[in-house]
Amino acid sequence: MVEKSDVRVVRCGGSKINLRPPIISTDSRFVLCASGDSVKVYSTRTEEWLHSLQGHTNQVTGIALNPANHLQVYSCSADGTVKLWDFIDGILIKTFIIGYRLFAIYVSEKHDGIVFLHIALDTDSKNECFQLVAVHLPKSAEQEVEAKELSAVSSRISPNPSCTAFGREGQYIAFARHLQLNVYFFRKQKTYSFSLKATDKKGAKNAFTCIACHPADDCIATGHEDGKIRLWRNFIHTKEYTYSTQHWHHNAVNTLCFTPEGTNLLSGGIESVLVQWQYGAGNRKEFLPRLGGSILHVSTSSDGQLFCTSHSDNKITVIESSFKVCGVIQGLVKGDAVFTDLMIDPRSKALVLNGKPGHLQFYSLLRDKHLYNLDIVQQEYIYEAGLDQFEVVKAAFDIKGYWLATVEERGQKSSDLEFVLKLWAYDERTQSFVLNTTITAAHTDRIISMCFSSSEETTMLVTTAEDGQFKAWCQGADADTQQDQSFWSCDFVGSYHNLTPTNCSFSADSSLLAVSFQEVITIWSPDTWELLTTLCQPPGVVRDLCFGQLSCSKYLIATTTRNLLCCWNLLTCALEWSTSVEVSKLQPDPLSENVAAFSYQSKHTDLFVFKPNEPRPLFTHKNVCSEKIHRAVFVPREELLNNCDESSQWLNRSQLYFLTQNMDLLTFSTATEEDRMLSSSKRLVIDDSIAVTPFYLLLGKHRQQQQKLNTPSHPAADKPQQPQGSVTITELLHTPAHVLPAASVLCSMFVSSLLISNTGFPFPFFSPEMEMESSEQEMNSEKEEDQQELRAQGSVDEVTPKLSKAQERELKRVRKTDFSWMAGLIDSKP
Amino acid sequence: MASFKPTKVQFLPKLGEKVTEETLYWKNYKSPVQIKEFGAITKIDFSPLPPHNYAVTASTRIHIYGPHSQEPIRSFTRFRDTAYGGRFRGDGKLLVAGSEEGLIRLFDISGRVALRQFKGHSKAVHMTSFLSDGFRVVSGSDDLSCRVWDVPSAVELSSLTEHTDYIRALAPSKLNPDLFVTGSYDHTVKVFDMRSGSSVMTMQHGHPVECVLLYPSEALLVSTGGRYVKVWDLLKGGQELVSLKNHHKTVTCACLSSVGNKLLTGSLDRHVKVYNSSYKVVHNFDCDASILSMAIAPDDEALAVGMTNGVLSVRHRRHQKDKEMLTSRRRRGPSYQVFVKGKNFVPRQDDFLVSKPVKQYLRKYDKQLKSFEVSKALDTALQTWTRTSKPDVTVVVIIELNRRGTLKNALAGRNEEIRGCFCVLFFRHIFDPRFSRPLLMVGDIVLDLYQQVFHQSPVVERLLQRLMEVLGREAELQQELLQVLGILDTLFTSLTPRKEALAHNGMHVTRHDIEQ
């Protein structure tokens, strides 16, 4: 796939974390979840992403704690391997090569050294047949082992991994498919089957959706498509089995889970309500409503104190056993589709797109972290299958990020379409967007596109709709209402021969507005609303439209449905050049002249980057991905790269992100960038005994640099060395804050401790080996000093004999007990 | 866990109603006190002295009322024929009035008999007034003459006969004792200077002048006549500043409020209109009969309006004190203080704070929606009180139910009463552009559901009949509107593109006007 040596496509963050049930570690400190081709480890308490276990080359499809060692986790992946990890340190312990595509993993305490896997039998055929196999993991010291002892348990397996569960103490395994429940007893080596009728009297759907087995009792709970939960008992006999039915969910039950003691059964479904049923107490239940998206998985910690639910909006909720939400881990929300364009919030540089239903999400690409959701629709979302509800379909920011325009729509399927245009103003005080104007009937038909004018002085919004009109909206005090707050109102209504306008775009200086009406592009002056000229290049309806930026602002680029990419010169109003290429998405870079065009041809997408003034592309990348690309965005970089390489120069100012139809967010990365990333990731490794604060991150470098000095491979010639720094920092951080003296007292000592001592030891021009030695010595001496000072702790009056009188005075001013350690700092003053 | 989001009642601004500070000011009058006089009230004048009594000229008498009295304090009844134009002198001690027989009488406020009588006019004297020095009286008469009288000697000082028709309007200058303005039925307004003994300025009003009025600065002059109110700039030599046409019958009287010099005009069309300083109508007082005279007390404390049917209607200003009185009387239950008690208590440094979760208060229908009780929520929204006073709430709940896909369930199995309820709702609000869309949808569902049973109830059937009539009328109206739009479109096609945008706005306005 990689063509050019230094620019390659990388999957960037935001992968699904709700694919498989999350796992809570035995000590309840970590939550593990499968995410893309890695396993992510989150802290339950702070909800921070700690690290990820990377090594798989394809989607991780299942994770399970090693029953033999609770600090280890198995993961299986579609690349056909099972890996064993130490998840606290993030170390890969072993890799077992299975050789088939794996889809789920199950382990049981009773079956030591055996894992149960879902594998696909025929990978080529469309109706994939899944098989449950037991794999004996060979015990050998090697890193990579090929596991060959496969034994099939059953081939009647549902593709849904939650339809398989281990029974009491691993004695049996229950799995369901369609309308049949199977229980396989390991001792008898026998499968019992129980089947339900396709539909009962009321037309309910009886198909199994999930299974859970009671940990101490012979009882299997099954969830069904119609929302029923059945508790099966006495299934050891094929004939005399019984089941009881409980019904609360009104849609399919997605997940079931028994608490470790088996006292409660947790269930969740599309309604986004976590229901806790008391086992054996009939209908007594508790609810936790409105958790977010529909619940996909529920898991419990081994002590039953924490529950974890994962939701369809790519979220993991950590819930205490008292039914209180105590943490939310939110990934990049990916709904069924992204309706809005990918956008960049000009203020926070966050990626903005559809989030939760009815929300816009702000996602920091830099930190791969969900920032917040902006509630656009402001209505209670009803989690019900097949319900037509308001969804944000269009959104646009103005150039300063002060205004946000959104369009929400409902009734895409039915005939009566409802849509609302909303304008949001940024509120400096609350640091968020506040609703300014709601326009209920902006147009008589669906709004197709909208854009803000790009000038700094006046903001204007242009919307085009299927009713054949485009409207310009201006902010201004309404003369009728005479209120001091300014609202948006319609300024101009334009149309052209009753054709449907499709796209609109403002030129870089907002002096021109281009609106495409099917085959014709009309150019308007926003000041006088005069139709200046029309451009036309038949055949083919204009699909995409953009102006050139910066020095190329005299060019207008358009793509048509008949595979034509045209560039007009607006000074001469003539076609500059055109080329035949099928372009699915045209994206100009606001910071440079470059324009990116994604072209979909013969089942794969190519990328061309070009400048409008020359028809030759600057950069081409064949076969970016195999899907059509409709959403892309240039994200300005925080710091400019200085690539000199011809092919990667276009990535210097901004980075190109694009979204595939599978909702994967991809980007291009360059070699220099990857180097930088690598070095920064090393820096982030820190001692976990100390709380991770930004302050610590800032100062922790000193210690690490020192550690690096100990490794001879690291050239330390240009790095400054602060031997005293680490002592100061550890002491500062270990002393409780309430006994610290005022910051003003500490500051001067602290700063001086960071300075390079010119009296302490001569070092800069020594060979690395010498340096290393000297620093080691220095550290040793530090330790000794430390010990001395520790001994001296507890009494203020007893001053260490090393101190001078001035220093003594200074110490006395600080009349608290634990400050003798500061002597070291004062001592080191030059 | 996100909290329940209550249904949002959309605030949609009603067209035509703009709340400004001025409208609030002019709304702040109590309901009028009605006093019946013997005949049409032709003149009301407030005394410049506190307590600002006012003289009301009606039929053959002049009554003087106190600011809050409903009975006259004093009345002058020695007129043989109809009295006209009773006016106070600048010190409030003397009163002058003309009469039908042409005699002008001068009264002392405390006396009963006329102190002086000025004889000379041959026809009715409709307008009399003191000049600002207080020693001279000017009068305008139907004998086309305008005369100035000396008060001490009761002799005629001069007679001006420049008008060619009845003189029915007169305003003396307050700054210059020799100047006064007259308006006549010969469509002219003239400014007279006694020093020259003739008119110094003439303005063509274009209609018979009913009333003239000088601004306190005496740079602006207001004249009313016909349906027009015109404002003239005297310093620019009588240039017309603005011409207002807000009444649809003759404007008979005008006065200036003492706070901010706002112009008020009264007309035979039974309206008093208040203008702001840019001469836009900001408020409107409705009266029962055609208005002949009007006066406003200093500080705008009271507005007195006299009408053709002899009713004097006095509106008093509402004060903050009155409001407090009302609220204190109505107070029930624990006071607001109880609920905000301790709100601004600042905890000390070492206090341990226990935070109380803020409880979300929901409306009844929201509570029911939260627990998915759709039928109950619909019932709550359809309660008579909500339906009549807050139709937007009703409609919002209906929209919400539709969004949840449960509107049909909520509507099913209802009794006759509720169905009637819906019909009433329909023909009250179905033409309101805010509600017509959801209501049409509900109408469809209701008709579908109850097709079989509608004819069983005569009440509902009658309501449906009415609804059909109303809908038919609306359809006709819409068709007419479309025709008008078509005409307008053809007119506007010849204009430039820039004008087109304006034209669209204009069209909306006209359309709305027609709808109203």
Tab-separated table of C-alpha atoms in Angstrom, chain B residues 193-353:
chain	number	residue	atom	x	y	z
B	193	ASP	CA	-48.027	88.957	15.074
B	194	MET	CA	-49.888	91.607	17.047
B	195	ARG	CA	-47.050	94.042	16.618
B	196	SER	CA	-47.519	94.144	12.876
B	197	GLY	CA	-51.217	93.520	13.140
B	198	SER	CA	-51.275	90.965	10.365
B	199	SER	CA	-50.251	87.404	9.578
B	200	VAL	CA	-46.551	86.783	9.234
B	201	MET	CA	-46.727	83.217	7.953
B	202	THR	CA	-49.269	81.123	6.124
B	203	MET	CA	-49.196	77.392	5.658
B	204	GLN	CA	-51.437	75.315	3.450
B	205	HIS	CA	-52.715	72.316	5.336
B	206	GLY	CA	-54.851	71.093	2.463
B	207	HIS	CA	-57.843	70.216	4.605
B	208	PRO	CA	-60.072	72.127	7.014
B	209	VAL	CA	-57.900	72.674	10.075
B	210	GLU	CA	-59.380	71.331	13.279
B	211	CYS	CA	-56.583	71.949	15.709
B	212	VAL	CA	-53.218	73.668	15.881
B	213	LEU	CA	-50.560	73.058	18.467
B	214	LEU	CA	-47.196	74.623	19.195
B	215	TYR	CA	-44.268	72.694	20.579
B	216	PRO	CA	-42.813	74.187	23.795
B	217	SER	CA	-39.759	75.306	21.855
B	218	GLU	CA	-42.144	76.943	19.368
B	219	ALA	CA	-40.007	75.810	16.494
B	220	LEU	CA	-42.494	73.170	15.439
B	221	LEU	CA	-46.164	73.560	14.754
B	222	VAL	CA	-48.687	70.756	14.519
B	223	SER	CA	-51.873	71.144	12.580
B	224	THR	CA	-54.594	68.553	12.205
B	225	GLY	CA	-57.375	68.476	9.705
B	226	GLY	CA	-58.991	65.893	7.560
B	227	ARG	CA	-57.206	62.585	8.096
B	228	TYR	CA	-53.858	64.306	8.176
B	229	VAL	CA	-51.590	65.485	10.925
B	230	LYS	CA	-48.891	67.808	9.663
B	231	VAL	CA	-45.851	69.083	11.442
B	232	TRP	CA	-44.353	72.371	10.267
B	233	ASP	CA	-40.952	73.785	10.954
B	234	LEU	CA	-41.486	77.460	11.814
B	235	LEU	CA	-37.819	78.287	11.870
B	236	LYS	CA	-37.513	77.201	8.254
B	237	GLY	CA	-40.294	79.514	7.266
B	238	GLY	CA	-43.119	77.082	7.638
B	239	GLN	CA	-41.692	74.128	5.754
B	240	GLU	CA	-43.649	70.913	6.097
B	241	LEU	CA	-41.601	68.509	8.190
B	242	VAL	CA	-43.818	65.463	8.143
B	243	SER	CA	-47.331	64.564	7.158
B	244	LEU	CA	-48.952	61.722	9.065
B	245	LYS	CA	-51.924	59.722	7.970
B	246	ASN	CA	-52.636	57.231	10.676
B	247	HIS	CA	-56.322	57.877	11.318
B	248	HIS	CA	-59.053	56.937	8.961
B	249	LYS	CA	-61.387	59.768	9.953
B	250	THR	CA	-60.937	63.438	10.669
B	251	VAL	CA	-58.365	64.164	13.312
B	252	THR	CA	-60.075	66.544	15.706
B	253	CYS	CA	-57.585	67.168	18.447
B	254	ALA	CA	-53.915	66.896	19.309
B	255	CYS	CA	-51.864	67.433	22.435
B	256	LEU	CA	-48.326	67.004	23.642
B	257	SER	CA	-47.279	64.917	26.574
B	258	SER	CA	-45.180	66.794	29.075
B	259	VAL	CA	-42.689	63.930	29.391
B	260	GLY	CA	-40.658	63.910	26.214
B	261	ASN	CA	-43.126	65.966	24.178
B	262	LYS	CA	-44.764	63.017	22.534
B	263	LEU	CA	-47.561	63.874	20.180
B	264	LEU	CA	-51.041	62.454	20.805
B	265	THR	CA	-53.847	62.791	18.332
B	266	GLY	CA	-57.525	61.972	18.707
B	267	SER	CA	-59.883	61.394	15.849
B	268	LEU	CA	-63.485	60.745	14.944
B	269	ASP	CA	-62.419	57.148	14.261
B	270	ARG	CA	-62.464	56.668	18.072
B	271	HIS	CA	-58.724	56.214	18.478
B	272	VAL	CA	-56.096	58.190	20.300
B	273	LYS	CA	-52.694	57.571	18.782
B	274	VAL	CA	-49.394	58.210	20.466
B	275	TYR	CA	-46.361	58.957	18.329
B	276	ASN	CA	-42.723	58.675	19.242
B	277	SER	CA	-40.206	61.343	18.414
B	278	SER	CA	-39.735	59.970	14.898
B	279	TYR	CA	-43.523	60.117	14.403
B	280	LYS	CA	-44.159	56.386	14.425
B	281	VAL	CA	-47.297	55.268	16.214
B	282	VAL	CA	-46.245	53.525	19.392
B	283	HIS	CA	-49.535	53.180	21.167
B	284	ASN	CA	-53.216	53.320	20.580
B	285	PHE	CA	-56.053	54.060	23.001
B	286	ASP	CA	-59.492	52.888	21.969
B	287	CYS	CA	-62.590	54.853	22.930
B	288	ASP	CA	-66.302	54.186	22.660
B	289	ALA	CA	-67.274	57.128	20.493
B	290	SER	CA	-65.794	59.700	18.159
B	291	ILE	CA	-63.315	61.899	19.936
B	292	LEU	CA	-63.772	65.642	19.879
B	293	SER	CA	-61.332	66.853	22.483
B	294	MET	CA	-58.443	65.598	24.495
B	295	ALA	CA	-55.990	66.878	27.078
B	296	ILE	CA	-53.175	65.400	29.056
B	297	ALA	CA	-52.239	66.508	32.541
B	298	PRO	CA	-48.763	67.796	33.368
B	299	ASP	CA	-46.411	64.836	34.094
B	300	ASP	CA	-48.823	62.709	32.074
B	301	GLU	CA	-50.715	61.907	35.244
B	302	ALA	CA	-54.055	61.695	33.525
B	303	LEU	CA	-55.377	61.627	30.018
B	304	ALA	CA	-58.848	63.084	29.560
B	305	VAL	CA	-60.761	62.389	26.352
B	306	GLY	CA	-64.083	63.978	25.451
B	307	MET	CA	-66.405	62.325	23.001
B	308	THR	CA	-69.436	63.153	20.856
B	309	ASN	CA	-71.794	61.143	23.059
B	310	GLY	CA	-70.970	63.372	25.999
B	311	VAL	CA	-68.837	60.899	27.842
B	312	LEU	CA	-65.651	62.126	29.412
B	313	SER	CA	-63.188	59.326	29.868
B	314	VAL	CA	-60.259	59.926	32.180
B	315	ARG	CA	-57.320	57.556	32.353
B	316	HIS	CA	-55.050	57.887	35.351
B	317	ARG	CA	-51.494	56.770	35.408
B	318	ARG	CA	-50.728	53.597	37.329
B	319	HIS	CA	-48.076	54.063	39.958
B	320	GLN	CA	-45.634	51.662	41.511
B	321	LYS	CA	-47.420	52.198	44.816
B	322	ASP	CA	-50.691	50.929	43.446
B	323	LYS	CA	-49.031	47.802	42.211
B	324	GLU	CA	-47.510	47.133	45.573
B	325	MET	CA	-50.886	47.618	47.183
B	326	LEU	CA	-52.332	45.020	44.891
B	327	THR	CA	-49.630	42.489	45.472
B	328	SER	CA	-49.630	42.941	49.224
B	329	ARG	CA	-53.331	42.328	49.294
B	330	ARG	CA	-53.043	39.176	47.230
B	331	ARG	CA	-50.180	37.597	49.130
B	332	ARG	CA	-50.788	34.019	50.038
B	333	GLY	CA	-48.616	31.284	51.430
B	334	PRO	CA	-44.954	31.624	52.352
B	335	SER	CA	-43.151	34.582	50.934
B	336	TYR	CA	-40.355	34.520	48.427
B	337	GLN	CA	-37.986	35.221	51.299
B	338	VAL	CA	-38.584	31.763	52.677
B	339	PHE	CA	-37.338	30.128	49.522
B	340	VAL	CA	-34.291	32.257	49.019
B	341	LYS	CA	-33.325	32.182	52.682
B	342	GLY	CA	-29.632	31.554	53.077
B	343	LYS	CA	-28.953	31.819	49.369
B	344	ASN	CA	-26.216	34.376	49.821
B	345	PHE	CA	-24.711	32.775	52.899
B	346	VAL	CA	-20.950	32.609	52.467
B	347	PRO	CA	-19.436	29.520	54.071
B	348	ARG	CA	-16.440	29.958	56.289
B	349	GLN	CA	-13.104	28.604	55.297
B	350	ASP	CA	-13.136	25.437	57.354
B	351	ASP	CA	-16.784	24.600	56.834
B	352	PHE	CA	-17.521	21.279	55.270
B	353	LEU	CA	-19.807	21.793	52.319
